[in-house]
RNA sequence: GGACUCUUAGCUCAGAGGAUAGAGCAAUCGCCUUCUAAGCGAUCGGUCACAGGUUCGAAUCCUGUAGGGUCCGCCA
């Protein structure tokens, strides 16, 4: 479906040419939603910007443009206001027609993009053998959401988790596996190595305390890098154990499957990266390390800052792996857009590796590498969220606590209302609300800013929270239950009549989903979708308050049922793109 | 020394060149015999950190200042 704003933009472009000639064919009409509903629905700000080039008063330009503007099928007659704004108000009949069109469309009027791109989203990339913790919360939630949105609007999306599955800590883990679980290496049976973090802690303790063990660990690293069979086998066991533990978290969070393609995957390509950089003359040996000196970065003494690609001992570091990944994603994966939802503290690192990738010729103008930075998760004291002992909070713990909070809220409310519900109902509502609240709290803030993690605020029943939106959806379901309405059977020719102000406001908002999704797929700021859904819920609640549905006379009754249905479907789709499922009752 | 980032209502935050800067919470006051009041309406609340500049127009772009956060050679 052609979005209204895109349609109007075309009309303006035609009017600009008609009024001022071909020179103005590519002039942006500066068409935006109005800043205030009293000005109508859309405003064009182009007249002011043309005052200088045309040498005319902006209001006169606006008038001239208005005469050449043909929007009578969409809008009431345009008006000129203020210094030269051209204000547009959509016709009710047009809105009714548009609603009718999206009602029949499973995609609710959101067209698939005309130029689908191959996109890689790189998240949440934890380190093997370490439990996922609060540091992985944002990449998992934001990455999953970005991937869902880009996929929905029609791109070819690949989710890749660049897990830390190679390097020195593995010696320790493998040595521990050999010493404590020798059977793991010979038997193919499923092993229970217990809790992952316990396994890691034990290995670490032993590494710190025992010199012979340290030696065994070092030997294991060498064997691993040499590709020694038994060591590789042990490595794989540790990786699989980790994957299983991640998968449990992803399932709990409702994160769609990601392809694990970790650092080890790029291991064979690391020498090529060094060779290529060297051949291009970018590589400089400094203190035994092979480096690329960066443009625009200096160290504390004011000298150019190197990016170390190969360490003086011949080993590789994460910069090398990241460069190999850049190269591979362009040359083999043929990605056109690569998105890294990673904390803002790594901004320098990404600027640096992208710079080197560009200078090496891997990143060209045809491919966009984008670091989508996000801020910290802070505790209610405004400091980085940590346990009392100063450790990162395990994700499992944090999520279960959210569920427990949600459950307590629910049980309190059930008791207050004298309602009886089954254990299964309570458990399901608590999980959907608890996890949804955590995800929504994260996504509803501007990605780039820090945010304060508060169970009380994210689970609040009013305001811009997951429960508020889930409730709006539940209200619609309440109507369909009460009236025994099957929304799917409303019929494609159900008449839509917009009479009340709240109906018009709701209708206009319903029609903006496509614009919002297009914007979010561009700027990758999911909070804009959250804002849209929150406003939708508010507008629905206002409509619900003012307009009886089931008791209304026809044709209003059916028309309002369609508005309810469209609201519910829009919430369902929108929340699903945030990775949040819905409830029929709560 | 350098780089990035933030500073908007009492609190938590939107706002990415357009008209009188918005929302939620908190506070105060209304609205349930009627589809779940987990709701709706109203009131209160601002020197957009500060100073310059660009622009017809700046919370938004540029420069500087102050204050907070983060990062800066062989961890990822």
PDB file of C-alpha atoms (C1' of nucleotides) in Angstrom, chain A residues 35 38 43 45 52 85 87 263 287 306 311-312 317-318 345 413 446 449 461-463 468 471 474-475 525 528 542 544-545 547 551 586, chain B residues 1-4 11-16 18-20 23-25 34-41 56 69-76:
ATOM      1  CA  UNK A  35       3.248  19.567  15.357  1.00  0.00           C
ATOM      2  CA  UNK A  38      -5.224  21.779  15.347  1.00  0.00           C
ATOM      3  CA  UNK A  43       2.236  20.231   7.072  1.00  0.00           C
ATOM      4  CA  UNK A  45       7.368  23.544   5.240  1.00  0.00           C
ATOM      5  CA  UNK A  52      15.473  33.085  -0.763  1.00  0.00           C
ATOM      6  CA  UNK A  85       3.006  26.457   6.390  1.00  0.00           C
ATOM      7  CA  UNK A  87      -1.622  22.499   6.276  1.00  0.00           C
ATOM      8  CA  UNK A 263      35.736 -16.372  16.543  1.00  0.00           C
ATOM      9  CA  UNK A 287      57.530  -3.586  19.154  1.00  0.00           C
ATOM     10  CA  UNK A 306      47.985   1.480  16.244  1.00  0.00           C
ATOM     11  CA  UNK A 311      50.453  -9.762  18.693  1.00  0.00           C
ATOM     12  CA  UNK A 312      54.205  -9.894  19.160  1.00  0.00           C
ATOM     13  CA  UNK A 317      43.407 -10.709  19.041  1.00  0.00           C
ATOM     14  CA  UNK A 318      39.799  -9.637  18.628  1.00  0.00           C
ATOM     15  CA  UNK A 345      31.799   1.878  25.152  1.00  0.00           C
ATOM     16  CA  UNK A 413      -4.744  -8.228  42.037  1.00  0.00           C
ATOM     17  CA  UNK A 446      16.291   5.696  23.173  1.00  0.00           C
ATOM     18  CA  UNK A 449      21.074   6.404  26.315  1.00  0.00           C
ATOM     19  CA  UNK A 461       0.268  -0.987  35.083  1.00  0.00           C
ATOM     20  CA  UNK A 462      -0.008   2.505  33.772  1.00  0.00           C
ATOM     21  CA  UNK A 463       2.288   4.548  31.605  1.00  0.00           C
ATOM     22  CA  UNK A 468      -0.392  -1.197  29.710  1.00  0.00           C
ATOM     23  CA  UNK A 471      -4.046  -4.701  28.721  1.00  0.00           C
ATOM     24  CA  UNK A 474      -6.918  -7.820  26.430  1.00  0.00           C
ATOM     25  CA  UNK A 475      -9.722  -5.242  26.381  1.00  0.00           C
ATOM     26  CA  UNK A 525      15.697   3.044  17.074  1.00  0.00           C
ATOM     27  CA  UNK A 528       9.957   4.866  17.996  1.00  0.00           C
ATOM     28  CA  UNK A 542      -9.853   6.948  24.725  1.00  0.00           C
ATOM     29  CA  UNK A 544     -13.059   2.637  24.300  1.00  0.00           C
ATOM     30  CA  UNK A 545     -14.017   5.170  26.934  1.00  0.00           C
ATOM     31  CA  UNK A 547     -17.589   4.886  22.173  1.00  0.00           C
ATOM     32  CA  UNK A 551     -24.307  -1.684  22.205  1.00  0.00           C
ATOM     33  CA  UNK A 586      -4.653 -11.197  32.168  1.00  0.00           C
TER      34      UNK A 586
ATOM     35  C1'   G B   1      46.979  14.367  26.064  1.00  0.00           C
ATOM     36  C1'   G B   2      43.111  12.396  22.571  1.00  0.00           C
ATOM     37  C1'   A B   3      38.220  10.253  21.128  1.00  0.00           C
ATOM     38  C1'   C B   4      33.075   9.320  21.984  1.00  0.00           C
ATOM     39  C1'   C B  11      11.488  11.823  39.266  1.00  0.00           C
ATOM     40  C1'   U B  12      12.063   8.557  34.641  1.00  0.00           C
ATOM     41  C1'   C B  13      12.369   9.897  29.730  1.00  0.00           C
ATOM     42  C1'   A B  14      10.491  11.445  24.296  1.00  0.00           C
ATOM     43  C1'   G B  15      11.995  14.997  20.979  1.00  0.00           C
ATOM     44  C1'   A B  16      17.331  14.015  15.172  1.00  0.00           C
ATOM     45  C1'   G B  18       9.585  24.037  11.731  1.00  0.00           C
ATOM     46  C1'   A B  19       4.124  27.061  14.669  1.00  0.00           C
ATOM     47  C1'   U B  20       2.701  27.744  21.852  1.00  0.00           C
ATOM     48  C1'   A B  23       4.549  11.867  27.691  1.00  0.00           C
ATOM     49  C1'   G B  24       4.517   8.709  31.967  1.00  0.00           C
ATOM     50  C1'   C B  25       5.214   8.778  37.199  1.00  0.00           C
ATOM     51  C1'   U B  34     -23.363   0.049  31.155  1.00  0.00           C
ATOM     52  C1'   C B  35     -17.649  -4.124  26.550  1.00  0.00           C
ATOM     53  C1'   U B  36     -11.888  -5.594  32.640  1.00  0.00           C
ATOM     54  C1'   A B  37     -11.293   1.631  36.510  1.00  0.00           C
ATOM     55  C1'   A B  38      -4.623  -2.501  34.967  1.00  0.00           C
ATOM     56  C1'   G B  39      -9.028   2.748  32.265  1.00  0.00           C
ATOM     57  C1'   C B  40     -10.552   8.053  30.973  1.00  0.00           C
ATOM     58  C1'   G B  41     -10.713  13.509  31.800  1.00  0.00           C
ATOM     59  C1'   C B  56      13.664  32.791   7.266  1.00  0.00           C
ATOM     60  C1'   G B  69      29.779   8.823  32.003  1.00  0.00           C
ATOM     61  C1'   U B  70      32.866   5.710  28.784  1.00  0.00           C
ATOM     62  C1'   C B  71      37.158   4.307  26.002  1.00  0.00           C
ATOM     63  C1'   C B  72      42.432   4.860  24.540  1.00  0.00           C
ATOM     64  C1'   G B  73      49.271  -1.320  22.412  1.00  0.00           C
ATOM     65  C1'   C B  74      49.358  -6.567  22.294  1.00  0.00           C
ATOM     66  C1'   C B  75      41.707  -9.000  27.085  1.00  0.00           C
ATOM     67  C1'   A B  76      37.024  -9.242  24.229  1.00  0.00           C
TER      68        A B  76
END
